[in-house]
Amino acid sequence: MTAVLFDFSGTLFRVESTDSWLRSVVADAQVPLTEAELTAAARALEAVGALPGGGDPARVPAELADAWPVRDQSAALHRAAYTGLSRQVALPDPALHDALYDRHMTPAAWTPYPDAVEVLGTLRERGIPVGVVSNIGWDLRPVFREHGLDRYVDVYVLSYEHGVQKPDPRLFATACEALGADPRRTLMVGDDRRADGGASALGCGVHFVDHLPVADRPDGLRPVLDLVG
């Protein structure tokens, strides 16, 4: 392999817990909630899948049925889809729903997996170019910069900037072209077998990791170094 593409959420980074997400926003907004109310609201938000990068919703509300499948094709659709899920949960101040969405876009809401720096740094030492290919509705580059990983990434290909989302092979083709890489000698690393598996249509190799909490996946990315050689 002469190039590696990585997914973002659940692959290189993990978003904070729903509880941390809600507590941070409530504290910043100085909204008085009891511990019981905070816990109940966090559980409800998690159940409806309101945290981007968290778990998928068990049910998509009818009013979001059209937007949900294509939410990663634009910033407006992404915000509408996730704030729509959030609004399924009653919160004491309606402004909290947009504040929650804004919070998840901050570097503080994301933590790199423990071996991300090691793996990306080793690829850089070996002269292997790296791209990030993500289904997303906002600019994740500040997250990489804040956590010191931007120095290892040569190209970012984000769905909302191209109006195309994985598993559409055009997104992977764009990344390979930007890297000057032959897809047949490129490895795609991700946590979503459907979305990230779309790279195989171009002839890319595909390697999957588990979308687990950071503490539960200390070395899930290290096999990539063996696959690249």
mmCIF file of C-alpha atoms in Angstrom:
data_model
loop_
_atom_site.group_PDB
_atom_site.id
_atom_site.type_symbol
_atom_site.label_atom_id
_atom_site.label_comp_id
_atom_site.label_asym_id
_atom_site.label_seq_id
_atom_site.Cartn_x
_atom_site.Cartn_y
_atom_site.Cartn_z
ATOM 1 C CA MET A 1 0.000 0.000 0.000
ATOM 2 C CA THR A 2 1.282 3.450 -0.902
ATOM 3 C CA ALA A 3 -1.427 5.608 0.730
ATOM 4 C CA VAL A 4 -3.898 5.341 3.616
ATOM 5 C CA LEU A 5 -7.321 6.933 4.027
ATOM 6 C CA PHE A 6 -8.928 7.204 7.457
ATOM 7 C CA ASP A 7 -12.456 7.859 8.609
ATOM 8 C CA PHE A 8 -12.822 10.420 11.425
ATOM 9 C CA SER A 9 -15.443 9.584 14.069
ATOM 10 C CA GLY A 10 -15.054 6.154 15.621
ATOM 11 C CA THR A 11 -11.782 5.594 13.770
ATOM 12 C CA LEU A 12 -9.225 8.279 14.656
ATOM 13 C CA PHE A 13 -11.344 10.166 17.200
ATOM 14 C CA ARG A 14 -14.209 9.434 19.559
ATOM 15 C CA VAL A 15 -16.794 12.022 20.578
ATOM 16 C CA GLU A 16 -17.436 12.650 24.266
ATOM 17 C CA SER A 17 -20.242 10.828 26.073
ATOM 18 C CA THR A 18 -23.780 12.146 25.893
ATOM 19 C CA ASP A 19 -23.590 12.933 29.600
ATOM 20 C CA SER A 20 -20.431 15.040 29.187
ATOM 21 C CA TRP A 21 -21.905 16.735 26.113
ATOM 22 C CA LEU A 22 -25.045 17.808 27.929
ATOM 23 C CA ARG A 23 -23.288 18.815 31.148
ATOM 24 C CA SER A 24 -20.844 21.057 29.287
ATOM 25 C CA VAL A 25 -23.616 22.890 27.463
ATOM 26 C CA VAL A 26 -25.830 23.256 30.527
ATOM 27 C CA ALA A 27 -22.904 24.606 32.554
ATOM 28 C CA ASP A 28 -21.988 27.155 29.883
ATOM 29 C CA ALA A 29 -25.618 28.272 29.577
ATOM 30 C CA GLN A 30 -26.010 28.387 33.371
ATOM 31 C CA VAL A 31 -29.275 26.489 33.156
ATOM 32 C CA PRO A 32 -30.262 25.102 36.567
ATOM 33 C CA LEU A 33 -30.896 21.372 36.401
ATOM 34 C CA THR A 34 -30.824 18.875 39.228
ATOM 35 C CA GLU A 35 -28.595 15.829 38.995
ATOM 36 C CA ALA A 36 -31.645 13.657 38.368
ATOM 37 C CA GLU A 37 -32.845 15.960 35.594
ATOM 38 C CA LEU A 38 -29.420 15.972 33.948
ATOM 39 C CA THR A 39 -29.183 12.202 34.050
ATOM 40 C CA ALA A 40 -32.678 11.739 32.646
ATOM 41 C CA ALA A 41 -32.117 14.245 29.833
ATOM 42 C CA ALA A 42 -28.779 12.663 28.876
ATOM 43 C CA ARG A 43 -30.378 9.226 28.670
ATOM 44 C CA ALA A 44 -33.209 10.594 26.555
ATOM 45 C CA LEU A 45 -30.814 12.370 24.169
ATOM 46 C CA GLU A 46 -28.752 9.226 23.816
ATOM 47 C CA ALA A 47 -31.855 7.133 23.113
ATOM 48 C CA VAL A 48 -32.891 9.357 20.206
ATOM 49 C CA GLY A 49 -29.344 9.470 18.776
ATOM 50 C CA ALA A 50 -29.028 13.238 19.102
ATOM 51 C CA LEU A 51 -25.246 13.344 19.598
ATOM 52 C CA PRO A 52 -23.438 13.426 16.229
ATOM 53 C CA GLY A 53 -20.721 10.814 16.231
ATOM 54 C CA GLY A 54 -22.489 8.846 18.941
ATOM 55 C CA GLY A 55 -24.883 5.972 18.406
ATOM 56 C CA ASP A 56 -27.448 5.808 15.629
ATOM 57 C CA PRO A 57 -31.070 6.589 16.499
ATOM 58 C CA ALA A 58 -33.342 3.630 17.081
ATOM 59 C CA ARG A 59 -36.021 5.464 15.114
ATOM 60 C CA VAL A 60 -35.861 8.413 12.740
ATOM 61 C CA PRO A 61 -38.869 10.732 13.185
ATOM 62 C CA ALA A 62 -41.140 11.011 10.162
ATOM 63 C CA GLU A 63 -40.353 14.695 9.725
ATOM 64 C CA LEU A 64 -36.657 13.845 9.303
ATOM 65 C CA ALA A 65 -37.145 10.869 6.988
ATOM 66 C CA ASP A 66 -36.043 12.782 3.883
ATOM 67 C CA ALA A 67 -33.151 14.664 5.448
ATOM 68 C CA TRP A 68 -31.629 11.836 7.480
ATOM 69 C CA PRO A 69 -30.243 9.646 4.650
ATOM 70 C CA VAL A 70 -28.508 12.624 3.011
ATOM 71 C CA ARG A 71 -27.635 14.609 6.138
ATOM 72 C CA ASP A 72 -23.904 14.549 5.420
ATOM 73 C CA GLN A 73 -24.226 16.209 2.021
ATOM 74 C CA SER A 74 -24.499 19.746 3.398
ATOM 75 C CA ALA A 75 -23.939 21.714 6.573
ATOM 76 C CA ALA A 76 -27.586 22.803 6.651
ATOM 77 C CA LEU A 77 -28.923 19.254 6.339
ATOM 78 C CA HIS A 78 -26.542 17.986 9.009
ATOM 79 C CA ARG A 79 -27.587 20.623 11.518
ATOM 80 C CA ALA A 80 -31.279 20.165 10.720
ATOM 81 C CA ALA A 81 -31.063 16.383 11.123
ATOM 82 C CA TYR A 82 -29.282 16.349 14.470
ATOM 83 C CA THR A 83 -31.066 19.297 16.067
ATOM 84 C CA GLY A 84 -34.266 17.646 14.869
ATOM 85 C CA LEU A 85 -33.347 14.529 16.824
ATOM 86 C CA SER A 86 -32.382 16.608 19.846
ATOM 87 C CA ARG A 87 -35.726 18.389 19.819
ATOM 88 C CA GLN A 88 -37.449 15.071 20.406
ATOM 89 C CA VAL A 89 -36.288 15.596 23.997
ATOM 90 C CA ALA A 90 -37.809 18.424 26.047
ATOM 91 C CA LEU A 91 -35.118 20.677 27.535
ATOM 92 C CA PRO A 92 -35.713 23.648 29.864
ATOM 93 C CA ASP A 93 -34.458 26.170 27.291
ATOM 94 C CA PRO A 94 -35.070 25.643 23.526
ATOM 95 C CA ALA A 95 -31.757 27.378 22.780
ATOM 96 C CA LEU A 96 -29.956 24.383 24.289
ATOM 97 C CA HIS A 97 -30.631 22.311 21.178
ATOM 98 C CA ASP A 98 -28.507 24.542 18.951
ATOM 99 C CA ALA A 99 -25.942 24.914 21.729
ATOM 100 C CA LEU A 100 -25.627 21.130 21.888
ATOM 101 C CA TYR A 101 -25.048 20.947 18.165
ATOM 102 C CA ASP A 102 -22.419 23.684 18.357
ATOM 103 C CA ARG A 103 -20.672 21.919 21.238
ATOM 104 C CA HIS A 104 -20.071 18.739 19.265
ATOM 105 C CA MET A 105 -18.086 20.700 16.660
ATOM 106 C CA THR A 106 -15.533 21.906 19.213
ATOM 107 C CA PRO A 107 -12.147 20.194 19.663
ATOM 108 C CA ALA A 108 -12.947 19.742 23.368
ATOM 109 C CA ALA A 109 -15.748 17.319 22.455
ATOM 110 C CA TRP A 110 -13.335 14.894 20.750
ATOM 111 C CA THR A 111 -10.520 12.662 21.957
ATOM 112 C CA PRO A 112 -8.037 10.856 19.692
ATOM 113 C CA TYR A 113 -7.729 7.119 20.150
ATOM 114 C CA PRO A 114 -4.577 6.319 22.167
ATOM 115 C CA ASP A 115 -2.597 4.956 19.215
ATOM 116 C CA ALA A 116 -3.693 7.545 16.632
ATOM 117 C CA VAL A 117 -0.582 9.734 16.984
ATOM 118 C CA GLU A 118 1.729 6.723 16.921
ATOM 119 C CA VAL A 119 0.160 5.239 13.787
ATOM 120 C CA LEU A 120 -0.132 8.511 11.883
ATOM 121 C CA GLY A 121 3.386 9.519 12.897
ATOM 122 C CA THR A 122 4.820 6.195 11.747
ATOM 123 C CA LEU A 123 3.071 6.496 8.393
ATOM 124 C CA ARG A 124 4.589 9.961 7.991
ATOM 125 C CA GLU A 125 8.046 8.587 8.824
ATOM 126 C CA ARG A 126 7.584 5.910 6.170
ATOM 127 C CA GLY A 127 6.578 8.480 3.579
ATOM 128 C CA ILE A 128 3.022 7.138 3.281
ATOM 129 C CA PRO A 129 0.543 9.937 2.442
ATOM 130 C CA VAL A 130 -2.616 10.105 4.538
ATOM 131 C CA GLY A 131 -6.099 11.370 3.771
ATOM 132 C CA VAL A 132 -9.157 11.762 5.981
ATOM 133 C CA VAL A 133 -12.449 10.877 4.281
ATOM 134 C CA SER A 134 -15.464 11.665 6.433
ATOM 135 C CA ASN A 135 -19.231 11.809 6.195
ATOM 136 C CA ILE A 136 -19.725 15.042 8.096
ATOM 137 C CA GLY A 137 -21.532 18.368 7.974
ATOM 138 C CA TRP A 138 -18.840 20.663 9.404
ATOM 139 C CA ASP A 139 -15.137 21.417 9.189
ATOM 140 C CA LEU A 140 -13.223 18.966 11.346
ATOM 141 C CA ARG A 141 -9.778 20.423 10.574
ATOM 142 C CA PRO A 142 -9.706 22.472 13.837
ATOM 143 C CA VAL A 143 -10.174 19.242 15.808
ATOM 144 C CA PHE A 144 -7.081 17.755 14.193
ATOM 145 C CA ARG A 145 -5.087 20.958 14.703
ATOM 146 C CA GLU A 146 -6.048 21.311 18.367
ATOM 147 C CA HIS A 147 -5.057 17.725 19.129
ATOM 148 C CA GLY A 148 -1.813 17.885 17.148
ATOM 149 C CA LEU A 149 -2.796 15.413 14.417
ATOM 150 C CA ASP A 150 -3.121 17.869 11.535
ATOM 151 C CA ARG A 151 0.615 17.635 10.821
ATOM 152 C CA TYR A 152 0.133 14.018 9.734
ATOM 153 C CA VAL A 153 -2.779 14.560 7.330
ATOM 154 C CA ASP A 154 -2.148 15.510 3.711
ATOM 155 C CA VAL A 155 -5.728 15.743 2.451
ATOM 156 C CA TYR A 156 -9.202 16.153 3.949
ATOM 157 C CA VAL A 157 -12.172 15.038 1.843
ATOM 158 C CA LEU A 158 -15.380 15.918 3.665
ATOM 159 C CA SER A 159 -18.790 14.944 2.369
ATOM 160 C CA TYR A 160 -20.461 18.302 2.961
ATOM 161 C CA GLU A 161 -17.783 20.074 0.905
ATOM 162 C CA HIS A 162 -18.423 17.830 -2.085
ATOM 163 C CA GLY A 163 -22.153 17.115 -1.826
ATOM 164 C CA VAL A 164 -21.379 13.393 -1.889
ATOM 165 C CA GLN A 165 -21.238 10.948 1.012
ATOM 166 C CA LYS A 166 -19.797 7.518 1.599
ATOM 167 C CA PRO A 167 -20.256 4.812 0.377
ATOM 168 C CA ASP A 168 -20.313 6.697 -2.943
ATOM 169 C CA PRO A 169 -16.938 5.798 -4.507
ATOM 170 C CA ARG A 170 -16.564 9.338 -5.846
ATOM 171 C CA LEU A 171 -15.564 10.571 -2.390
ATOM 172 C CA PHE A 172 -12.757 8.008 -2.129
ATOM 173 C CA ALA A 173 -11.714 8.701 -5.727
ATOM 174 C CA THR A 174 -11.416 12.400 -4.892
ATOM 175 C CA ALA A 175 -9.115 11.579 -1.977
ATOM 176 C CA CYS A 176 -6.943 9.239 -4.030
ATOM 177 C CA GLU A 177 -6.633 11.811 -6.794
ATOM 178 C CA ALA A 178 -5.664 14.521 -4.317
ATOM 179 C CA LEU A 179 -2.962 12.259 -2.887
ATOM 180 C CA GLY A 180 -1.789 11.135 -6.307
ATOM 181 C CA ALA A 181 -2.446 7.570 -5.169
ATOM 182 C CA ASP A 182 -3.523 4.503 -7.115
ATOM 183 C CA PRO A 183 -6.764 3.264 -5.460
ATOM 184 C CA ARG A 184 -5.554 -0.308 -5.921
ATOM 185 C CA ARG A 185 -2.600 0.516 -3.670
ATOM 186 C CA THR A 186 -4.583 2.515 -1.130
ATOM 187 C CA LEU A 187 -5.978 1.314 2.203
ATOM 188 C CA MET A 188 -9.222 2.726 3.648
ATOM 189 C CA VAL A 189 -9.550 2.450 7.440
ATOM 190 C CA GLY A 190 -12.954 2.972 9.038
ATOM 191 C CA ASP A 191 -15.529 1.707 11.504
ATOM 192 C CA ASP A 192 -18.600 1.562 9.251
ATOM 193 C CA ARG A 193 -18.727 -1.481 7.009
ATOM 194 C CA ARG A 194 -21.299 0.020 4.676
ATOM 195 C CA ALA A 195 -19.985 3.572 4.383
ATOM 196 C CA ASP A 196 -16.248 2.915 4.531
ATOM 197 C CA GLY A 197 -16.598 -0.338 2.616
ATOM 198 C CA GLY A 198 -17.566 1.729 -0.415
ATOM 199 C CA ALA A 199 -13.858 2.225 -1.097
ATOM 200 C CA SER A 200 -13.637 -1.379 -2.267
ATOM 201 C CA ALA A 201 -15.562 -0.417 -5.411
ATOM 202 C CA LEU A 202 -12.417 1.416 -6.537
ATOM 203 C CA GLY A 203 -10.192 -1.510 -5.681
ATOM 204 C CA CYS A 204 -8.967 -0.064 -2.381
ATOM 205 C CA GLY A 205 -8.101 -2.350 0.458
ATOM 206 C CA VAL A 206 -10.394 -1.870 3.447
ATOM 207 C CA HIS A 207 -9.652 -2.394 7.134
ATOM 208 C CA PHE A 208 -12.279 -2.006 9.845
ATOM 209 C CA VAL A 209 -11.884 -0.966 13.474
ATOM 210 C CA ASP A 210 -14.450 -1.096 16.264
ATOM 211 C CA HIS A 211 -16.267 2.109 17.242
ATOM 212 C CA LEU A 212 -15.552 1.794 20.971
ATOM 213 C CA PRO A 213 -14.913 4.238 23.808
ATOM 214 C CA VAL A 214 -11.316 5.498 23.833
ATOM 215 C CA ALA A 215 -10.413 3.570 26.989
ATOM 216 C CA ASP A 216 -11.680 0.321 25.469
ATOM 217 C CA ARG A 217 -9.622 0.523 22.264
ATOM 218 C CA PRO A 218 -6.006 1.326 23.121
ATOM 219 C CA ASP A 219 -4.379 -0.237 20.047
ATOM 220 C CA GLY A 220 -7.062 -0.815 17.418
ATOM 221 C CA LEU A 221 -5.220 1.194 14.766
ATOM 222 C CA ARG A 222 -1.816 -0.497 15.075
ATOM 223 C CA PRO A 223 -2.632 -3.347 12.644
ATOM 224 C CA VAL A 224 -2.719 -0.695 9.911
ATOM 225 C CA LEU A 225 1.075 -0.471 10.122
ATOM 226 C CA ASP A 226 1.400 -4.174 9.345
ATOM 227 C CA LEU A 227 -1.047 -3.919 6.455
ATOM 228 C CA VAL A 228 0.861 -1.049 4.895
ATOM 229 C CA GLY A 229 4.234 -2.739 5.412
#
